[in-house]
XYZ file of N, CA, C and O in Angstrom:
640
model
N 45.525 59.768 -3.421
C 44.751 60.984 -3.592
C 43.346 60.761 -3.016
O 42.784 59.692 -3.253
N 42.650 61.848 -2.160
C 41.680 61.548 -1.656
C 40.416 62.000 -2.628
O 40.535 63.080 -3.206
N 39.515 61.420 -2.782
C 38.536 61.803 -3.750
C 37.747 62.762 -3.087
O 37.450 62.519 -1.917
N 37.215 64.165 -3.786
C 37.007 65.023 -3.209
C 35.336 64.895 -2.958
O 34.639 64.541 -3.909
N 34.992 65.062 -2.230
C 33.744 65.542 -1.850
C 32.557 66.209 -1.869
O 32.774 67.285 -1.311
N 31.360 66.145 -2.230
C 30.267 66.906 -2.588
C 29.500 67.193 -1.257
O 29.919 66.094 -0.893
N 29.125 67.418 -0.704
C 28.110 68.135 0.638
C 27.020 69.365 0.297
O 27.165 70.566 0.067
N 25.673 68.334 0.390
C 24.942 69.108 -0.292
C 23.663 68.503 0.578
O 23.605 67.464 1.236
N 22.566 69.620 0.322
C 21.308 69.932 0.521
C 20.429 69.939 -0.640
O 20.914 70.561 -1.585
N 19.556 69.554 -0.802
C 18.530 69.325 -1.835
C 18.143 70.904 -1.467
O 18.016 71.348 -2.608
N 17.859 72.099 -0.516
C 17.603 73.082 -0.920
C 17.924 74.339 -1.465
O 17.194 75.253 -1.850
N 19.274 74.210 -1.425
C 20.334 74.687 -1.816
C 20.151 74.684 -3.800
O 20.073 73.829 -4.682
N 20.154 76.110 -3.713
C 19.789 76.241 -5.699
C 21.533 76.284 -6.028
O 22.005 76.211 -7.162
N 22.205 76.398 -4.964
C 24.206 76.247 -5.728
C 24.290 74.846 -5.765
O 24.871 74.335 -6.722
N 23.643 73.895 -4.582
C 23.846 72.560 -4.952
C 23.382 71.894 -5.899
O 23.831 70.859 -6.392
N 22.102 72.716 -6.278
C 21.578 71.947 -7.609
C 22.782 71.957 -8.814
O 23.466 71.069 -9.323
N 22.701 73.119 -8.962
C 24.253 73.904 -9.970
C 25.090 73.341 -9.893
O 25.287 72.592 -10.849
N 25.950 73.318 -8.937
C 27.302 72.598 -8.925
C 26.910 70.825 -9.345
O 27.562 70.113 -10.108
N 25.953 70.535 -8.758
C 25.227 69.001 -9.204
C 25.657 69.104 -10.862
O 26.475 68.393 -11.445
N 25.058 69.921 -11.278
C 24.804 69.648 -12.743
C 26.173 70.043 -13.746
O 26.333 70.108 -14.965
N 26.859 70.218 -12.820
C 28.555 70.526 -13.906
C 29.560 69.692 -13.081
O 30.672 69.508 -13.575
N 29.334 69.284 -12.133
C 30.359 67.663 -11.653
C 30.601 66.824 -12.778
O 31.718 66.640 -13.260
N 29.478 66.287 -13.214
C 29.856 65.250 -14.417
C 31.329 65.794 -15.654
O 32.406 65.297 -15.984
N 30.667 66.880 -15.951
C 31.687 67.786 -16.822
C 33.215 67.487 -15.864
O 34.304 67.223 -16.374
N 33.007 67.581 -14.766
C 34.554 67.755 -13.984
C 35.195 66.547 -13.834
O 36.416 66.402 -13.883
N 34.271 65.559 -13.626
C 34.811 64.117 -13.709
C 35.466 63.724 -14.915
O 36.605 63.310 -15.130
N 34.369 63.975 -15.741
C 34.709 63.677 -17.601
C 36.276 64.430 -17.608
O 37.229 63.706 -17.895
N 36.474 65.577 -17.358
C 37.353 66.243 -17.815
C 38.899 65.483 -17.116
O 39.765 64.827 -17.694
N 38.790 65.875 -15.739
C 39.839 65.401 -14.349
C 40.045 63.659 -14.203
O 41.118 63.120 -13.934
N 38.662 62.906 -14.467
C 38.937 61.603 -14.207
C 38.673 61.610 -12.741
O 38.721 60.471 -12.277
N 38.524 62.131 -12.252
C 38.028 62.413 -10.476
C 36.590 62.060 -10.252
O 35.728 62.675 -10.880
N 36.220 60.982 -9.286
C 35.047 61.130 -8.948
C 35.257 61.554 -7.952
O 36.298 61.499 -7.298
N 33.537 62.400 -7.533
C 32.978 62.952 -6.354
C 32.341 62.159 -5.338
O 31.684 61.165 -5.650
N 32.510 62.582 -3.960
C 31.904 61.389 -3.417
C 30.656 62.526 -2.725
O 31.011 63.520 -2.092
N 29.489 62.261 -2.916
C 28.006 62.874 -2.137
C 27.796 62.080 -0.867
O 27.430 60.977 -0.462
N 28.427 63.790 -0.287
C 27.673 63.466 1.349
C 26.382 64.911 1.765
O 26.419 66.140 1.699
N 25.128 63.651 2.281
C 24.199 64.601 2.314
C 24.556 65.108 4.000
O 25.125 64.536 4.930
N 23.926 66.434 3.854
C 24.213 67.195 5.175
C 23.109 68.115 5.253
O 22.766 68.743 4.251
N 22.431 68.270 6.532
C 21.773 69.998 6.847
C 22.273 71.186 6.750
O 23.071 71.596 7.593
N 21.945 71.804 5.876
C 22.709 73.322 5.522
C 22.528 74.246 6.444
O 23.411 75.004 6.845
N 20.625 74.210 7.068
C 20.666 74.783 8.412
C 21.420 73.968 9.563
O 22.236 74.727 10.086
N 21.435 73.133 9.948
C 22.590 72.605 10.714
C 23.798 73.067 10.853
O 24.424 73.406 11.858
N 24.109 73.045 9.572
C 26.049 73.595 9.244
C 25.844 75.027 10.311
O 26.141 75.180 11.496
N 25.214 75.947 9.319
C 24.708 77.306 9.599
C 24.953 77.631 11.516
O 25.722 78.458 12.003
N 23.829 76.479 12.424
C 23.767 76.339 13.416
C 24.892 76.176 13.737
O 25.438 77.151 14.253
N 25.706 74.900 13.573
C 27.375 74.830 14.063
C 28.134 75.521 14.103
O 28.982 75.681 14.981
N 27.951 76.149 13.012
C 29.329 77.363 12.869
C 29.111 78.430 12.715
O 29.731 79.301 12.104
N 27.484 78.457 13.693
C 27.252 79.968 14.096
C 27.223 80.917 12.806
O 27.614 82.084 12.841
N 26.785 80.374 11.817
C 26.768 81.151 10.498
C 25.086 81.625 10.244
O 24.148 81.182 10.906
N 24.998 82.414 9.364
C 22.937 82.403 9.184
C 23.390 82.281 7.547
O 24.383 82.527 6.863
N 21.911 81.699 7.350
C 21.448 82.047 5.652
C 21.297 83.203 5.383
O 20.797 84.089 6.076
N 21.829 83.263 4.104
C 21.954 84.685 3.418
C 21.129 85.527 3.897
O 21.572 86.669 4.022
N 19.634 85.265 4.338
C 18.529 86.331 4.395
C 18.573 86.913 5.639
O 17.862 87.817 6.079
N 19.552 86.263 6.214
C 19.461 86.769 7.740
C 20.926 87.789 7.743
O 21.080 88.985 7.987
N 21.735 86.860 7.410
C 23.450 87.382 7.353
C 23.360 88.595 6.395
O 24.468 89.107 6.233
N 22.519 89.105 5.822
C 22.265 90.340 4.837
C 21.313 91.353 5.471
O 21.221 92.512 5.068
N 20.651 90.877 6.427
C 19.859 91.779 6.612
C 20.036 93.142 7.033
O 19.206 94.038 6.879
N 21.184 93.248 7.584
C 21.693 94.691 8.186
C 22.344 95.288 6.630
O 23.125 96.239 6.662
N 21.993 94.712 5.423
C 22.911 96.320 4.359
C 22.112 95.580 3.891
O 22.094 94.377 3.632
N 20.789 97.174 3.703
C 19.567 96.761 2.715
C 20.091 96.962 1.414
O 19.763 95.894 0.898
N 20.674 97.593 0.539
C 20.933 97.035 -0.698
C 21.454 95.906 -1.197
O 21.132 95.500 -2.314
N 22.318 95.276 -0.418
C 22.417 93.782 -0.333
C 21.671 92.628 -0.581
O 21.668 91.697 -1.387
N 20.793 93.160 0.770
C 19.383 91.979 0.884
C 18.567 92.272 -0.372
O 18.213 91.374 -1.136
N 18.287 93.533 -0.551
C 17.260 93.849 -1.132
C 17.590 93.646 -3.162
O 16.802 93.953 -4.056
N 19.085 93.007 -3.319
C 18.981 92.435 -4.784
C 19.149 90.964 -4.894
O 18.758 90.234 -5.805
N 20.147 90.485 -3.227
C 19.602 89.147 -3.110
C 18.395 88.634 -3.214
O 18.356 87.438 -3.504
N 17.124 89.340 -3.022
C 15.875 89.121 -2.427
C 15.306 89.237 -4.434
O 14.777 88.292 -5.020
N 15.534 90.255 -4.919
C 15.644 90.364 -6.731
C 15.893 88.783 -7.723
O 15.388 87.994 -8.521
N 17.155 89.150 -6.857
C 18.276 87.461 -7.981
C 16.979 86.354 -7.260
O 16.420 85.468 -7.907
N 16.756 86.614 -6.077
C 16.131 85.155 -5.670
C 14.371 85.197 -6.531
O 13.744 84.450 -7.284
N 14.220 86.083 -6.088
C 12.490 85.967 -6.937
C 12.303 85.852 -8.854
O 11.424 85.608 -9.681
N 13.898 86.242 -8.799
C 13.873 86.120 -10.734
C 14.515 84.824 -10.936
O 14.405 84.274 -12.032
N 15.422 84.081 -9.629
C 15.295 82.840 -9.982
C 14.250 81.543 -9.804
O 14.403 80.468 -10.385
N 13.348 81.804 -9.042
C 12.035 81.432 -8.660
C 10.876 81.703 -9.526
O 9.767 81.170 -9.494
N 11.293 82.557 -10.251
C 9.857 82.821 -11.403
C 10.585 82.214 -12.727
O 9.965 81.929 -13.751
N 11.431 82.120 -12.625
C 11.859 81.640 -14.005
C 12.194 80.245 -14.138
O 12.282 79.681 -15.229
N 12.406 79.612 -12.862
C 12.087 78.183 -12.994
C 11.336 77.829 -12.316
O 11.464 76.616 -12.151
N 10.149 78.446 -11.503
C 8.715 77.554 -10.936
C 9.293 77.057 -10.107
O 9.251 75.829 -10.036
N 10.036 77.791 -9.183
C 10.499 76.776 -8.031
C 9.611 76.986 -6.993
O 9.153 78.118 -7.152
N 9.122 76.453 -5.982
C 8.771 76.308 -4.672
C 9.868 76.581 -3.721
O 10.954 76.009 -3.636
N 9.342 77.657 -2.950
C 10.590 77.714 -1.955
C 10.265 77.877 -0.401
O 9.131 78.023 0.054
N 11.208 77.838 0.188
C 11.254 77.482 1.958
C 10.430 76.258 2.461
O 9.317 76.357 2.978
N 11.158 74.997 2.233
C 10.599 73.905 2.036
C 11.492 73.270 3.249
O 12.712 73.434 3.234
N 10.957 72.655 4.135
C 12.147 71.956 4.938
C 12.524 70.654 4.294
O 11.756 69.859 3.752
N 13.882 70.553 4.444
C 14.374 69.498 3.689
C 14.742 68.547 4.083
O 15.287 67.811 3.259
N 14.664 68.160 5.236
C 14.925 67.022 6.544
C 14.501 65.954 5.928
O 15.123 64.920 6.169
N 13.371 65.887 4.994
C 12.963 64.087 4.716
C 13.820 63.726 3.767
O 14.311 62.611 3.594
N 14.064 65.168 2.862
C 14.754 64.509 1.651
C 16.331 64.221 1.880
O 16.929 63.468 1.112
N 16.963 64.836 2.944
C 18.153 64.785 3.530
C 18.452 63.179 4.040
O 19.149 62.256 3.617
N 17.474 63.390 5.254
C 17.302 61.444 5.621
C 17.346 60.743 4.521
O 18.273 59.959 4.323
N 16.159 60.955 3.473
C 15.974 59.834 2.708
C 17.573 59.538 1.701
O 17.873 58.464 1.179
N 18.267 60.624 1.663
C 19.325 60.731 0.645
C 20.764 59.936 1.699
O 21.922 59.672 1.376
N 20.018 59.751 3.015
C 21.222 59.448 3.642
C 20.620 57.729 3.321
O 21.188 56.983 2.523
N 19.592 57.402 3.985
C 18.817 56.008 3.741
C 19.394 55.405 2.348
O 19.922 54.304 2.191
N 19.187 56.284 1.503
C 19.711 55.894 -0.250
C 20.612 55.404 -0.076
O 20.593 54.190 -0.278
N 21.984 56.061 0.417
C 23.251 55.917 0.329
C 23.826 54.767 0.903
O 24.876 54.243 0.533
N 22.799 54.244 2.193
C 23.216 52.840 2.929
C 22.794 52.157 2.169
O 23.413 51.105 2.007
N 21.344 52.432 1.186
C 21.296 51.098 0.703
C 21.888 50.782 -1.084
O 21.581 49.896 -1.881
N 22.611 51.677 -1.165
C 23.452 51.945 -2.440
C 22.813 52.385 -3.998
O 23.051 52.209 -5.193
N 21.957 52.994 -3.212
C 21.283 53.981 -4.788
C 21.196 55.346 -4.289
O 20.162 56.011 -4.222
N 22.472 55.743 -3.914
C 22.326 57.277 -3.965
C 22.077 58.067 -5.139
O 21.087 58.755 -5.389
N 23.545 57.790 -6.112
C 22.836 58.584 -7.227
C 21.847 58.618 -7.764
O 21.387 59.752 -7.901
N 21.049 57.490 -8.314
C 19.494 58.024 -8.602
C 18.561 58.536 -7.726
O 17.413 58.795 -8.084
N 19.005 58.715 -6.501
C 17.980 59.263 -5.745
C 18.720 60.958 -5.819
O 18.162 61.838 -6.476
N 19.736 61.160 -5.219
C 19.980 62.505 -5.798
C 19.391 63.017 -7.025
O 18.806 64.101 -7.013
N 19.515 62.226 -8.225
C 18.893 62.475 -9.610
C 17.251 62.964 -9.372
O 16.719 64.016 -9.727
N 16.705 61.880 -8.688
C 15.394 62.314 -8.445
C 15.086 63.405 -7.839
O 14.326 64.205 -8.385
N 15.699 63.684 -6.399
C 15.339 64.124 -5.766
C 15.592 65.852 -6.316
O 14.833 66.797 -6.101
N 16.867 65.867 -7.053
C 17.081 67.046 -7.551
C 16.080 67.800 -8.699
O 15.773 68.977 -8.888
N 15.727 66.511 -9.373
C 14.660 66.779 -10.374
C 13.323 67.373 -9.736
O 12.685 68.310 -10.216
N 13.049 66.762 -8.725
C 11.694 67.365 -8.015
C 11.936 68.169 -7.932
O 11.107 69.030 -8.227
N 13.506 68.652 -7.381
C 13.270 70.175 -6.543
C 12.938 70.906 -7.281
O 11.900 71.567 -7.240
N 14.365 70.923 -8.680
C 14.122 72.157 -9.240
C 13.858 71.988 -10.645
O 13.769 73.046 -11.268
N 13.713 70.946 -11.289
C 13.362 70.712 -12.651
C 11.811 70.809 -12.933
O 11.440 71.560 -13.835
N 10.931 70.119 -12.240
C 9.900 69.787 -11.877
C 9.340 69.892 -10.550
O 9.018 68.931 -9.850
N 9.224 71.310 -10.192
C 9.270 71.394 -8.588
C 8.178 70.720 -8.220
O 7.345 70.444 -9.084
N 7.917 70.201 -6.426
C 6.853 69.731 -6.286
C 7.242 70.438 -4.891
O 8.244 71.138 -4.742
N 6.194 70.113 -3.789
C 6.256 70.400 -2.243
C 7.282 68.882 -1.541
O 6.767 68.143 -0.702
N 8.079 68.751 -1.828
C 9.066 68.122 -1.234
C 9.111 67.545 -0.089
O 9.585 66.415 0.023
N 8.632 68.219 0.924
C 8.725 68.240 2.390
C 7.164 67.675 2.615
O 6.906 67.717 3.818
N 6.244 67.250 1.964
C 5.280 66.655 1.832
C 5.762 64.952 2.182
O 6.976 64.804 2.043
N 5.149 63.909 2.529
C 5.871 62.626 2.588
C 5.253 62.107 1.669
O 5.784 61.209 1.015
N 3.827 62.599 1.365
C 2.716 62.178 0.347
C 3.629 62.076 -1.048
O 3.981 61.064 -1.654
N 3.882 63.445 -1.337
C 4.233 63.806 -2.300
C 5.588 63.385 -2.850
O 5.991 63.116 -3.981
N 5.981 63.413 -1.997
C 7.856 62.766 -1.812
C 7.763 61.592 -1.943
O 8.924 61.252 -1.714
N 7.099 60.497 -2.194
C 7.352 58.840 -2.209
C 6.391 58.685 -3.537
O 6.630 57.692 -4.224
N 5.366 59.524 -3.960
C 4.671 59.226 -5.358
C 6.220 59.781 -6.190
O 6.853 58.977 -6.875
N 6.627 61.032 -6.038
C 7.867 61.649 -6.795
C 8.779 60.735 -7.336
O 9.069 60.424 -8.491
N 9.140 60.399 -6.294
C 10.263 58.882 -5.952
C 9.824 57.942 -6.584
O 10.083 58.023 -7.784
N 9.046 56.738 -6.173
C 8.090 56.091 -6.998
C 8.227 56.013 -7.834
O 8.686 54.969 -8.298
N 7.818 57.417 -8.838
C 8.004 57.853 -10.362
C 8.938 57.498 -10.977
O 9.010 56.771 -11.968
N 9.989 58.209 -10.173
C 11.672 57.826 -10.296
C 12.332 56.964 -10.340
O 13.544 56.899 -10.546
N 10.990 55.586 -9.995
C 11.991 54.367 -10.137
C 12.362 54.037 -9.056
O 13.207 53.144 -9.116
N 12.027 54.463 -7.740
C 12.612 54.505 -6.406
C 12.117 53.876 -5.572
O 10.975 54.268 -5.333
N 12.591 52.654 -4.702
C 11.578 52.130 -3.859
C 11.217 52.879 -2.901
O 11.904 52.816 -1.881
N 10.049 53.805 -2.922
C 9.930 55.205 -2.299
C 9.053 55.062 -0.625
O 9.070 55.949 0.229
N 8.273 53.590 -0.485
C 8.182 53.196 0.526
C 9.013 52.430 1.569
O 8.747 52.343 2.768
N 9.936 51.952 1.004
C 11.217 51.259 1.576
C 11.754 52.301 2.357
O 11.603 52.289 3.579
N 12.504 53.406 1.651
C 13.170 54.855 1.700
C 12.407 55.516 2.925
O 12.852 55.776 4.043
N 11.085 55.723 2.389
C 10.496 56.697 3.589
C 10.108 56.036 4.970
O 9.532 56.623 5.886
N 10.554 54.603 4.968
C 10.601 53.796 6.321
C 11.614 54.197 6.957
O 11.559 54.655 8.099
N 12.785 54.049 6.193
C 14.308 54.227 6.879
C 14.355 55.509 6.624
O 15.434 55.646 6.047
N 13.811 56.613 6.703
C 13.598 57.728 7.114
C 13.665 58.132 8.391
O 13.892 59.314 8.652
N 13.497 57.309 9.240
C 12.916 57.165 10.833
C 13.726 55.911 11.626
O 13.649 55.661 12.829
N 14.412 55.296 10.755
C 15.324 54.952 11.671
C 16.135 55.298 12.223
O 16.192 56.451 11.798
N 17.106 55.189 13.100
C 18.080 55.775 14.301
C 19.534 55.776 13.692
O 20.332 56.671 13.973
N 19.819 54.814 12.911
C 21.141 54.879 11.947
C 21.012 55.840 10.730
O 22.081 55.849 10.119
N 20.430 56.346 10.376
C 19.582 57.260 9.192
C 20.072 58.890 9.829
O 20.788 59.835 9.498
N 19.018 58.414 11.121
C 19.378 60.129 11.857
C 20.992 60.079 12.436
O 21.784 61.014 12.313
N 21.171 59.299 12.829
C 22.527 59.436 13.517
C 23.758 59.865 12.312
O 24.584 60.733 12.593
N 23.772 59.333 11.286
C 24.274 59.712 9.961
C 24.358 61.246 9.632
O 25.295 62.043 9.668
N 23.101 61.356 9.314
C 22.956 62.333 8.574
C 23.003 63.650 9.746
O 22.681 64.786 9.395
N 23.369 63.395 10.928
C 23.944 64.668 12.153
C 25.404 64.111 12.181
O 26.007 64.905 12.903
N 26.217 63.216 11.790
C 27.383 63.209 11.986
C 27.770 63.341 10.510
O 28.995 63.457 10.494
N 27.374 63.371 9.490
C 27.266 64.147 7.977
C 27.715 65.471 8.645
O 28.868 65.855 8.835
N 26.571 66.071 8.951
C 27.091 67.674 9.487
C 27.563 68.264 10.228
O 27.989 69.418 10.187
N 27.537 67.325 11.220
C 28.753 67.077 12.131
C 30.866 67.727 11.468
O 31.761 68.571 11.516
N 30.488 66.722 11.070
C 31.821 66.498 10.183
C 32.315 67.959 9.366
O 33.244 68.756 9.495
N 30.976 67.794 8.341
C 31.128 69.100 7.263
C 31.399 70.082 8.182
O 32.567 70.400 7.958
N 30.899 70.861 9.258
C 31.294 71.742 10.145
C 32.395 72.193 10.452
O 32.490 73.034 11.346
């Protein structure tokens, strides 16, 4: 049996969600998940798809309660939004080679949306980390390496 798969974006508010009821599914099934990080705008790009705000824009009642659900989910948990997520993507791929993904997912999810911060900051993203217990200068080195990027485009590569 192949163990099924998670593919996710730290900006993604369904990936946070689905993040947080996996455990429940494991507990229940006995199945672990395996987390592969990927660009959601990437995917989008590949398969010629847009984000909701675009793919809605032609039926304004559509957009215009997506645009509702999104600002009542943004005021009600203090989220920060339209954040590029490229460092935290790398860094979640960097994690994974060096075998602390899950707590860095943990973290990184916590910044986003538990405790939002500006993410896409590098400042801000390695004190976060840091916090977390994370060797957050190690991480944001191999951010910029060439096996890091090459990964995390054949991540979405793949998912595509």
């Amino acid at each position: 049996m192949t163990a099924p798969e998670f593919l996710f974006d730290f900006g993604s508010p369904n990936a946070y969600l689905a993040h947080r009821v996996l455990p429940q599914i494991e507990a229940r099934t006995g199945v672990r998940f395996t987390y592969t990080p990927v660009l959601l705008g990437g995917l989008f790009k590949l398969t010629g798809n847009q984000a909701p705000m675009l793919a809605f824009s032609g039926i304004p009642n559509k957009l215009a309660y997506e645009m509702l659900e999104l600002r009542r989910f943004i005021a009600r948990h203090r989220i920060p939004f339209q954040i590029n997520t490229l460092l935290l993507m790398r860094g979640a791929v960097a994690a994974e080679m060096d075998g602390v993904l899950a707590d860095y997912v943990e973290a990184g999810l916590h910044h986003m949306w538990e405790e939002p911060k500006k993410m896409d900051d590098p400042a801000v993203w390695a004190e976060a980390l840091a916090a977390s217990g994370l060797d957050a200068e190690r991480l944001l080195a191999r951010t910029k390496d060439e096996d890091v990027k090459a990964k995390l485009l054949a991540n979405t590569e793949a998912a595509a």
